[in-house]
Amino acid sequence: MSATESRTPSWAARTAPAAGGLAGRVLLGAFAAATALDLGSLLAGWHLGHVLAKPLLMPLLVAYVITRGAPRLLVAALLFGWGGDLALLFDAEPAFLIGMGSFAAGHVCYLVLFGRRGTNALLGGAYALALIGTVALLWSDLPADLRIPVAGYSLLLTAMAYRSSALGLRAGAGGALFLLSDTLIATGVAAWPQLPRPDFWIMATYLAAQFLLATGGPAREQAYGREAPQGRHSHD
């Protein structure tokens, strides 16, 4: 074990890789098939297909990243996303709050995993302006009892999206898409005009976000809070 590996916190340690490349390819194919079924069902207005496919998505992605030796907190972040997915299958305000709480826990996991790598201050300013503007515009149209929870969640989500850029373009795009997906949900809660098939766009951006976040860093030795071996540096 190297000196770097000995300093890796237990929560950032990678899970043991599964059997090998074949398992990973099979699981990735299953995730792609479940994604196609879910999005196709939403486009076709087939609610049962969505109900059957949605609960499979994050477990398949979790199994796939485990074959790549994913950090444990990445697995936890995706599983909290799964909890949010299940909660949002129910059309009720308590389920919405439970789902938002589960996603928030996942964002905390992501933030810890991203570590303290540097980010672009201008990008941070842009995210801050987007946060303030979005919350200000939505505020009066949100149900009164959801305003504070949505504002708090939006702050955490925006921080995650911004910090994801520390791992490079792929993970940064994932964070931005997660922010877009949840903003689409918030505009629906505020009863703003929606795109045709809004659930399709919400799920499409969400699934792309989780996939990019899950695959945008774990393959790198230094990603997700892990320190790069001495003498090696990466610039994104």
Tab-separated table of N, CA and C in Angstrom, residues 87-229:
chain	number	residue	atom	x	y	z
A	87	ALA	N	-39.680	7.954	-3.817
A	87	ALA	CA	-40.624	8.855	-3.156
A	87	ALA	C	-41.431	9.655	-4.171
A	88	LEU	N	-40.768	10.097	-5.248
A	88	LEU	CA	-41.449	10.949	-6.217
A	88	LEU	C	-42.383	10.173	-7.150
A	89	LEU	N	-42.423	8.844	-6.993
A	89	LEU	CA	-43.438	8.089	-7.714
A	89	LEU	C	-44.833	8.343	-7.150
A	90	PHE	N	-44.880	8.865	-5.921
A	90	PHE	CA	-46.159	9.134	-5.266
A	90	PHE	C	-46.470	10.625	-5.382
A	91	ASP	N	-47.653	10.929	-5.841
A	91	ASP	CA	-48.055	12.313	-6.092
A	91	ASP	C	-48.705	12.892	-4.837
A	92	ALA	N	-47.871	13.227	-3.852
A	92	ALA	CA	-48.372	13.796	-2.596
A	92	ALA	C	-47.271	14.665	-2.007
A	93	GLU	N	-47.657	15.735	-1.297
A	93	GLU	CA	-46.665	16.660	-0.753
A	93	GLU	C	-45.712	15.994	0.232
A	94	PRO	N	-46.175	15.117	1.154
A	94	PRO	CA	-45.218	14.448	2.047
A	94	PRO	C	-44.173	13.642	1.277
A	95	ALA	N	-44.602	12.963	0.200
A	95	ALA	CA	-43.658	12.201	-0.613
A	95	ALA	C	-42.657	13.129	-1.289
A	96	PHE	N	-43.116	14.295	-1.732
A	96	PHE	CA	-42.224	15.276	-2.353
A	96	PHE	C	-41.152	15.727	-1.366
A	97	LEU	N	-41.555	15.995	-0.124
A	97	LEU	CA	-40.599	16.436	0.895
A	97	LEU	C	-39.618	15.322	1.248
A	98	ILE	N	-40.126	14.091	1.350
A	98	ILE	CA	-39.237	12.956	1.630
A	98	ILE	C	-38.233	12.789	0.490
A	99	GLY	N	-38.729	12.876	-0.741
A	99	GLY	CA	-37.834	12.750	-1.880
A	99	GLY	C	-36.785	13.846	-1.910
A	100	MET	N	-37.193	15.072	-1.632
A	100	MET	CA	-36.254	16.188	-1.605
A	100	MET	C	-35.198	15.975	-0.518
A	101	GLY	N	-35.622	15.456	0.625
A	101	GLY	CA	-34.660	15.175	1.692
A	101	GLY	C	-33.664	14.097	1.306
A	102	SER	N	-34.141	13.068	0.602
A	102	SER	CA	-33.245	11.995	0.174
A	102	SER	C	-32.234	12.500	-0.848
A	103	PHE	N	-32.713	13.302	-1.807
A	103	PHE	CA	-31.779	13.881	-2.779
A	103	PHE	C	-30.783	14.814	-2.086
A	104	ALA	N	-31.247	15.561	-1.088
A	104	ALA	CA	-30.346	16.460	-0.358
A	104	ALA	C	-29.223	15.673	0.316
A	105	ALA	N	-29.558	14.528	0.908
A	105	ALA	CA	-28.524	13.689	1.525
A	105	ALA	C	-27.529	13.220	0.469
A	106	GLY	N	-28.023	12.904	-0.724
A	106	GLY	CA	-27.115	12.529	-1.806
A	106	GLY	C	-26.191	13.659	-2.204
A	107	HIS	N	-26.694	14.883	-2.213
A	107	HIS	CA	-25.842	16.028	-2.554
A	107	HIS	C	-24.745	16.227	-1.501
A	108	VAL	N	-25.077	15.992	-0.247
A	108	VAL	CA	-24.057	16.084	0.805
A	108	VAL	C	-22.961	15.051	0.546
A	109	CYS	N	-23.354	13.841	0.180
A	109	CYS	CA	-22.356	12.812	-0.145
A	109	CYS	C	-21.465	13.265	-1.296
A	110	TYR	N	-22.077	13.810	-2.339
A	110	TYR	CA	-21.288	14.300	-3.465
A	110	TYR	C	-20.325	15.401	-3.026
A	111	LEU	N	-20.802	16.342	-2.222
A	111	LEU	CA	-19.945	17.451	-1.797
A	111	LEU	C	-18.725	16.954	-1.032
A	112	VAL	N	-18.920	15.983	-0.164
A	112	VAL	CA	-17.779	15.429	0.578
A	112	VAL	C	-16.825	14.731	-0.376
A	113	LEU	N	-17.372	13.998	-1.336
A	113	LEU	CA	-16.533	13.270	-2.283
A	113	LEU	C	-15.722	14.190	-3.179
A	114	PHE	N	-16.266	15.348	-3.509
A	114	PHE	CA	-15.549	16.255	-4.403
A	114	PHE	C	-14.304	16.830	-3.753
A	115	GLY	N	-14.251	16.805	-2.420
A	115	GLY	CA	-13.058	17.276	-1.736
A	115	GLY	C	-12.842	18.771	-1.875
A	116	ARG	N	-11.585	19.191	-1.836
A	116	ARG	CA	-11.254	20.618	-1.798
A	116	ARG	C	-10.511	21.086	-3.040
A	117	ARG	N	-10.643	20.341	-4.120
A	117	ARG	CA	-9.992	20.762	-5.355
A	117	ARG	C	-10.509	22.128	-5.800
A	118	GLY	N	-9.640	22.890	-6.471
A	118	GLY	CA	-9.991	24.245	-6.866
A	118	GLY	C	-11.088	24.290	-7.921
A	119	THR	N	-11.859	25.369	-7.888
A	119	THR	CA	-12.907	25.609	-8.883
A	119	THR	C	-12.781	27.044	-9.388
A	120	ASN	N	-13.503	27.337	-10.449
A	120	ASN	CA	-13.441	28.641	-11.088
A	120	ASN	C	-14.346	29.628	-10.346
A	121	ALA	N	-13.778	30.736	-9.881
A	121	ALA	CA	-14.550	31.712	-9.111
A	121	ALA	C	-15.643	32.360	-9.961
A	122	LEU	N	-15.376	32.582	-11.240
A	122	LEU	CA	-16.391	33.173	-12.111
A	122	LEU	C	-17.584	32.241	-12.276
A	123	LEU	N	-17.285	30.940	-12.393
A	123	LEU	CA	-18.371	29.964	-12.472
A	123	LEU	C	-19.179	29.967	-11.179
A	124	GLY	N	-18.488	30.095	-10.054
A	124	GLY	CA	-19.188	30.179	-8.777
A	124	GLY	C	-20.117	31.385	-8.719
A	125	GLY	N	-19.653	32.509	-9.241
A	125	GLY	CA	-20.490	33.702	-9.277
A	125	GLY	C	-21.716	33.501	-10.153
A	126	ALA	N	-21.527	32.823	-11.286
A	126	ALA	CA	-22.651	32.561	-12.183
A	126	ALA	C	-23.684	31.660	-11.512
A	127	TYR	N	-23.208	30.639	-10.810
A	127	TYR	CA	-24.132	29.750	-10.093
A	127	TYR	C	-24.854	30.517	-8.984
A	128	ALA	N	-24.151	31.395	-8.284
A	128	ALA	CA	-24.789	32.172	-7.214
A	128	ALA	C	-25.890	33.065	-7.775
A	129	LEU	N	-25.618	33.712	-8.895
A	129	LEU	CA	-26.640	34.555	-9.519
A	129	LEU	C	-27.835	33.723	-9.986
A	130	ALA	N	-27.543	32.543	-10.540
A	130	ALA	CA	-28.629	31.662	-10.982
A	130	ALA	C	-29.486	31.230	-9.798
A	131	LEU	N	-28.842	30.920	-8.673
A	131	LEU	CA	-29.576	30.515	-7.471
A	131	LEU	C	-30.482	31.636	-6.977
A	132	ILE	N	-29.910	32.813	-6.820
A	132	ILE	CA	-30.684	33.943	-6.295
A	132	ILE	C	-31.833	34.295	-7.229
A	133	GLY	N	-31.551	34.351	-8.530
A	133	GLY	CA	-32.580	34.706	-9.493
A	133	GLY	C	-33.705	33.686	-9.549
A	134	THR	N	-33.345	32.398	-9.548
A	134	THR	CA	-34.361	31.358	-9.643
A	134	THR	C	-35.262	31.339	-8.414
A	135	VAL	N	-34.644	31.389	-7.227
A	135	VAL	CA	-35.442	31.368	-5.996
A	135	VAL	C	-36.330	32.605	-5.915
A	136	ALA	N	-35.785	33.761	-6.307
A	136	ALA	CA	-36.584	34.995	-6.266
A	136	ALA	C	-37.781	34.919	-7.204
A	137	LEU	N	-37.585	34.366	-8.390
A	137	LEU	CA	-38.663	34.282	-9.354
A	137	LEU	C	-39.718	33.256	-8.942
A	138	LEU	N	-39.282	32.149	-8.345
A	138	LEU	CA	-40.205	31.085	-7.970
A	138	LEU	C	-40.953	31.373	-6.670
A	139	TRP	N	-40.365	32.197	-5.819
A	139	TRP	CA	-40.808	32.323	-4.425
A	139	TRP	C	-42.319	32.527	-4.284
A	140	SER	N	-42.853	33.536	-4.950
A	140	SER	CA	-44.264	33.866	-4.755
A	140	SER	C	-45.204	32.828	-5.356
A	141	ASP	N	-44.708	32.022	-6.285
A	141	ASP	CA	-45.558	31.020	-6.936
A	141	ASP	C	-45.505	29.656	-6.262
A	142	LEU	N	-44.562	29.473	-5.321
A	142	LEU	CA	-44.475	28.204	-4.605
A	142	LEU	C	-45.502	28.171	-3.472
A	143	PRO	N	-46.036	26.997	-3.131
A	143	PRO	CA	-46.875	26.902	-1.939
A	143	PRO	C	-46.107	27.419	-0.725
A	144	ALA	N	-46.773	28.130	0.157
A	144	ALA	CA	-46.097	28.799	1.277
A	144	ALA	C	-45.280	27.835	2.127
A	145	ASP	N	-45.806	26.613	2.338
A	145	ASP	CA	-45.098	25.673	3.209
A	145	ASP	C	-43.910	24.997	2.525
A	146	LEU	N	-43.737	25.230	1.225
A	146	LEU	CA	-42.605	24.650	0.502
A	146	LEU	C	-41.505	25.666	0.215
A	147	ARG	N	-41.743	26.940	0.486
A	147	ARG	CA	-40.773	27.963	0.088
A	147	ARG	C	-39.422	27.781	0.781
A	148	ILE	N	-39.436	27.644	2.091
A	148	ILE	CA	-38.170	27.499	2.820
A	148	ILE	C	-37.475	26.186	2.473
A	149	PRO	N	-38.188	25.032	2.475
A	149	PRO	CA	-37.506	23.794	2.073
A	149	PRO	C	-36.911	23.842	0.672
A	150	VAL	N	-37.653	24.425	-0.270
A	150	VAL	CA	-37.144	24.497	-1.645
A	150	VAL	C	-35.933	25.419	-1.722
A	151	ALA	N	-35.966	26.539	-1.014
A	151	ALA	CA	-34.821	27.457	-1.025
A	151	ALA	C	-33.588	26.798	-0.422
A	152	GLY	N	-33.767	26.095	0.704
A	152	GLY	CA	-32.630	25.420	1.328
A	152	GLY	C	-32.076	24.324	0.444
A	153	TYR	N	-32.966	23.546	-0.146
A	153	TYR	CA	-32.521	22.485	-1.054
A	153	TYR	C	-31.807	23.082	-2.265
A	154	SER	N	-32.322	24.183	-2.791
A	154	SER	CA	-31.709	24.815	-3.959
A	154	SER	C	-30.293	25.282	-3.662
A	155	LEU	N	-30.068	25.793	-2.453
A	155	LEU	CA	-28.717	26.208	-2.061
A	155	LEU	C	-27.764	25.021	-2.062
A	156	LEU	N	-28.199	23.900	-1.475
A	156	LEU	CA	-27.362	22.701	-1.419
A	156	LEU	C	-27.117	22.143	-2.812
A	157	LEU	N	-28.158	22.085	-3.626
A	157	LEU	CA	-28.026	21.578	-4.989
A	157	LEU	C	-27.074	22.439	-5.812
A	158	THR	N	-27.193	23.759	-5.692
A	158	THR	CA	-26.324	24.653	-6.464
A	158	THR	C	-24.872	24.504	-6.024
A	159	ALA	N	-24.654	24.340	-4.728
A	159	ALA	CA	-23.292	24.114	-4.233
A	159	ALA	C	-22.723	22.823	-4.813
A	160	MET	N	-23.529	21.776	-4.860
A	160	MET	CA	-23.067	20.516	-5.444
A	160	MET	C	-22.735	20.692	-6.925
A	161	ALA	N	-23.636	21.373	-7.652
A	161	ALA	CA	-23.412	21.569	-9.085
A	161	ALA	C	-22.119	22.342	-9.329
A	162	TYR	N	-21.903	23.387	-8.545
A	162	TYR	CA	-20.687	24.182	-8.691
A	162	TYR	C	-19.441	23.373	-8.357
A	163	ARG	N	-19.476	22.670	-7.230
A	163	ARG	CA	-18.297	21.923	-6.809
A	163	ARG	C	-17.988	20.745	-7.732
A	164	SER	N	-18.997	20.231	-8.435
A	164	SER	CA	-18.744	19.118	-9.356
A	164	SER	C	-17.767	19.513	-10.455
A	165	SER	N	-17.702	20.805	-10.769
A	165	SER	CA	-16.797	21.269	-11.818
A	165	SER	C	-15.338	21.081	-11.440
A	166	ALA	N	-15.056	20.843	-10.162
A	166	ALA	CA	-13.679	20.614	-9.733
A	166	ALA	C	-13.098	19.348	-10.352
A	167	LEU	N	-13.962	18.419	-10.760
A	167	LEU	CA	-13.481	17.168	-11.334
A	167	LEU	C	-13.362	17.216	-12.845
A	168	GLY	N	-13.707	18.332	-13.447
A	168	GLY	CA	-13.568	18.449	-14.881
A	168	GLY	C	-14.901	18.604	-15.591
A	169	LEU	N	-14.843	18.642	-16.911
A	169	LEU	CA	-16.011	18.966	-17.725
A	169	LEU	C	-17.119	17.930	-17.587
A	170	ARG	N	-16.768	16.653	-17.566
A	170	ARG	CA	-17.784	15.599	-17.527
A	170	ARG	C	-18.616	15.681	-16.249
A	171	ALA	N	-17.952	15.666	-15.111
A	171	ALA	CA	-18.670	15.751	-13.843
A	171	ALA	C	-19.368	17.100	-13.704
A	172	GLY	N	-18.715	18.181	-14.169
A	172	GLY	CA	-19.322	19.499	-14.107
A	172	GLY	C	-20.611	19.568	-14.908
A	173	ALA	N	-20.627	18.922	-16.074
A	173	ALA	CA	-21.853	18.867	-16.870
A	173	ALA	C	-22.930	18.091	-16.125
A	174	GLY	N	-22.523	17.030	-15.414
A	174	GLY	CA	-23.482	16.275	-14.623
A	174	GLY	C	-24.116	17.124	-13.540
A	175	GLY	N	-23.303	17.904	-12.839
A	175	GLY	CA	-23.843	18.778	-11.811
A	175	GLY	C	-24.796	19.811	-12.384
A	176	ALA	N	-24.445	20.380	-13.528
A	176	ALA	CA	-25.304	21.385	-14.158
A	176	ALA	C	-26.632	20.777	-14.599
A	177	LEU	N	-26.585	19.562	-15.134
A	177	LEU	CA	-27.823	18.909	-15.564
A	177	LEU	C	-28.711	18.542	-14.378
A	178	PHE	N	-28.105	18.178	-13.257
A	178	PHE	CA	-28.888	17.899	-12.058
A	178	PHE	C	-29.632	19.163	-11.627
A	179	LEU	N	-28.934	20.283	-11.659
A	179	LEU	CA	-29.555	21.559	-11.315
A	179	LEU	C	-30.699	21.880	-12.276
A	180	LEU	N	-30.483	21.653	-13.564
A	180	LEU	CA	-31.532	21.902	-14.554
A	180	LEU	C	-32.744	21.010	-14.308
A	181	SER	N	-32.500	19.725	-14.050
A	181	SER	CA	-33.589	18.788	-13.830
A	181	SER	C	-34.456	19.201	-12.647
A	182	ASP	N	-33.821	19.546	-11.534
A	182	ASP	CA	-34.592	19.913	-10.355
A	182	ASP	C	-35.251	21.285	-10.502
A	183	THR	N	-34.656	22.147	-11.319
A	183	THR	CA	-35.308	23.431	-11.602
A	183	THR	C	-36.590	23.204	-12.393
A	184	LEU	N	-36.574	22.238	-13.306
A	184	LEU	CA	-37.785	21.900	-14.050
A	184	LEU	C	-38.874	21.378	-13.110
A	185	ILE	N	-38.470	20.600	-12.109
A	185	ILE	CA	-39.446	20.127	-11.117
A	185	ILE	C	-40.023	21.316	-10.356
A	186	ALA	N	-39.143	22.229	-9.934
A	186	ALA	CA	-39.598	23.379	-9.144
A	186	ALA	C	-40.561	24.252	-9.934
A	187	THR	N	-40.303	24.425	-11.221
A	187	THR	CA	-41.225	25.245	-12.024
A	187	THR	C	-42.588	24.568	-12.155
A	188	GLY	N	-42.593	23.232	-12.149
A	188	GLY	CA	-43.858	22.520	-12.171
A	188	GLY	C	-44.627	22.694	-10.868
A	189	VAL	N	-43.891	22.629	-9.730
A	189	VAL	CA	-44.531	22.847	-8.431
A	189	VAL	C	-45.098	24.261	-8.351
A	190	ALA	N	-44.401	25.222	-8.966
A	190	ALA	CA	-44.861	26.612	-8.972
A	190	ALA	C	-45.935	26.874	-10.022
A	191	ALA	N	-46.326	25.825	-10.750
A	191	ALA	CA	-47.380	25.928	-11.777
A	191	ALA	C	-47.012	26.878	-12.909
A	192	TRP	N	-45.715	26.930	-13.252
A	192	TRP	CA	-45.287	27.692	-14.420
A	192	TRP	C	-45.610	26.902	-15.685
A	193	PRO	N	-45.670	27.569	-16.850
A	193	PRO	CA	-45.847	26.843	-18.110
A	193	PRO	C	-44.716	25.838	-18.317
A	194	GLN	N	-45.072	24.663	-18.823
A	194	GLN	CA	-44.112	23.574	-18.963
A	194	GLN	C	-43.890	23.207	-20.425
A	195	LEU	N	-42.739	22.584	-20.684
A	195	LEU	CA	-42.493	21.997	-21.993
A	195	LEU	C	-43.454	20.830	-22.213
A	196	PRO	N	-43.699	20.455	-23.464
A	196	PRO	CA	-44.462	19.225	-23.701
A	196	PRO	C	-43.740	18.039	-23.060
A	197	ARG	N	-44.478	17.119	-22.487
A	197	ARG	CA	-43.923	15.953	-21.801
A	197	ARG	C	-42.872	16.360	-20.759
A	198	PRO	N	-43.229	17.179	-19.798
A	198	PRO	CA	-42.226	17.671	-18.847
A	198	PRO	C	-41.528	16.565	-18.067
A	199	ASP	N	-42.246	15.479	-17.741
A	199	ASP	CA	-41.629	14.380	-17.006
A	199	ASP	C	-40.487	13.747	-17.799
A	200	PHE	N	-40.624	13.717	-19.121
A	200	PHE	CA	-39.546	13.182	-19.960
A	200	PHE	C	-38.285	14.021	-19.811
A	201	TRP	N	-38.426	15.335	-19.893
A	201	TRP	CA	-37.251	16.206	-19.816
A	201	TRP	C	-36.626	16.173	-18.422
A	202	ILE	N	-37.465	16.060	-17.405
A	202	ILE	CA	-36.941	15.966	-16.037
A	202	ILE	C	-36.111	14.697	-15.879
A	203	MET	N	-36.658	13.561	-16.337
A	203	MET	CA	-35.929	12.299	-16.179
A	203	MET	C	-34.714	12.224	-17.096
A	204	ALA	N	-34.828	12.754	-18.305
A	204	ALA	CA	-33.691	12.702	-19.227
A	204	ALA	C	-32.499	13.476	-18.673
A	205	THR	N	-32.753	14.675	-18.173
A	205	THR	CA	-31.646	15.469	-17.617
A	205	THR	C	-31.134	14.864	-16.310
A	206	TYR	N	-32.030	14.306	-15.506
A	206	TYR	CA	-31.628	13.681	-14.239
A	206	TYR	C	-30.747	12.447	-14.476
A	207	LEU	N	-31.166	11.577	-15.385
A	207	LEU	CA	-30.392	10.361	-15.630
A	207	LEU	C	-29.036	10.683	-16.251
A	208	ALA	N	-29.014	11.640	-17.164
A	208	ALA	CA	-27.729	12.064	-17.717
A	208	ALA	C	-26.837	12.626	-16.620
A	209	ALA	N	-27.440	13.398	-15.699
A	209	ALA	CA	-26.672	13.992	-14.607
A	209	ALA	C	-26.057	12.924	-13.714
A	210	GLN	N	-26.860	11.970	-13.274
A	210	GLN	CA	-26.338	10.935	-12.384
A	210	GLN	C	-25.268	10.096	-13.078
A	211	PHE	N	-25.470	9.780	-14.355
A	211	PHE	CA	-24.470	8.989	-15.074
A	211	PHE	C	-23.160	9.755	-15.208
A	212	LEU	N	-23.239	11.038	-15.570
A	212	LEU	CA	-22.011	11.825	-15.726
A	212	LEU	C	-21.299	12.024	-14.387
A	213	LEU	N	-22.044	12.250	-13.322
A	213	LEU	CA	-21.434	12.381	-12.005
A	213	LEU	C	-20.796	11.063	-11.574
A	214	ALA	N	-21.473	9.952	-11.852
A	214	ALA	CA	-20.984	8.647	-11.426
A	214	ALA	C	-19.746	8.215	-12.196
A	215	THR	N	-19.615	8.672	-13.438
A	215	THR	CA	-18.499	8.230	-14.276
A	215	THR	C	-17.493	9.339	-14.551
A	216	GLY	N	-17.739	10.528	-14.039
A	216	GLY	CA	-16.872	11.661	-14.341
A	216	GLY	C	-15.655	11.777	-13.460
A	217	GLY	N	-15.549	10.948	-12.444
A	217	GLY	CA	-14.407	11.059	-11.554
A	217	GLY	C	-13.855	9.771	-11.004
A	218	PRO	N	-14.671	8.746	-10.712
A	218	PRO	CA	-14.164	7.589	-9.993
A	218	PRO	C	-13.041	6.844	-10.678
A	219	ALA	N	-12.928	6.952	-12.016
A	219	ALA	CA	-11.864	6.234	-12.704
A	219	ALA	C	-10.503	6.863	-12.478
A	220	ARG	N	-10.502	8.106	-11.959
A	220	ARG	CA	-9.236	8.796	-11.753
A	220	ARG	C	-8.709	8.550	-10.352
A	221	GLU	N	-7.434	8.350	-10.242
A	221	GLU	CA	-6.815	8.053	-8.951
A	221	GLU	C	-7.071	9.156	-7.946
A	222	GLN	N	-7.086	10.418	-8.428
A	222	GLN	CA	-7.168	11.543	-7.508
A	222	GLN	C	-8.589	12.038	-7.279
A	223	ALA	N	-9.581	11.435	-7.913
A	223	ALA	CA	-10.929	11.979	-7.871
A	223	ALA	C	-11.644	11.679	-6.567
A	224	TYR	N	-12.709	12.425	-6.319
A	224	TYR	CA	-13.600	12.222	-5.194
A	224	TYR	C	-12.855	12.217	-3.870
A	225	GLY	N	-12.103	13.281	-3.657
A	225	GLY	CA	-11.466	13.467	-2.372
A	225	GLY	C	-10.185	12.693	-2.199
A	226	ARG	N	-9.790	11.887	-3.174
A	226	ARG	CA	-8.556	11.126	-3.050
A	226	ARG	C	-7.394	11.972	-3.529
A	227	GLU	N	-6.323	11.902	-2.832
A	227	GLU	CA	-5.153	12.715	-3.151
A	227	GLU	C	-4.373	12.074	-4.281
A	228	ALA	N	-3.912	12.882	-5.237
A	228	ALA	CA	-3.144	12.347	-6.353
A	228	ALA	C	-1.783	11.867	-5.870
A	229	PRO	N	-1.256	10.760	-6.454
A	229	PRO	CA	0.077	10.308	-6.096
A	229	PRO	C	1.102	11.406	-6.335
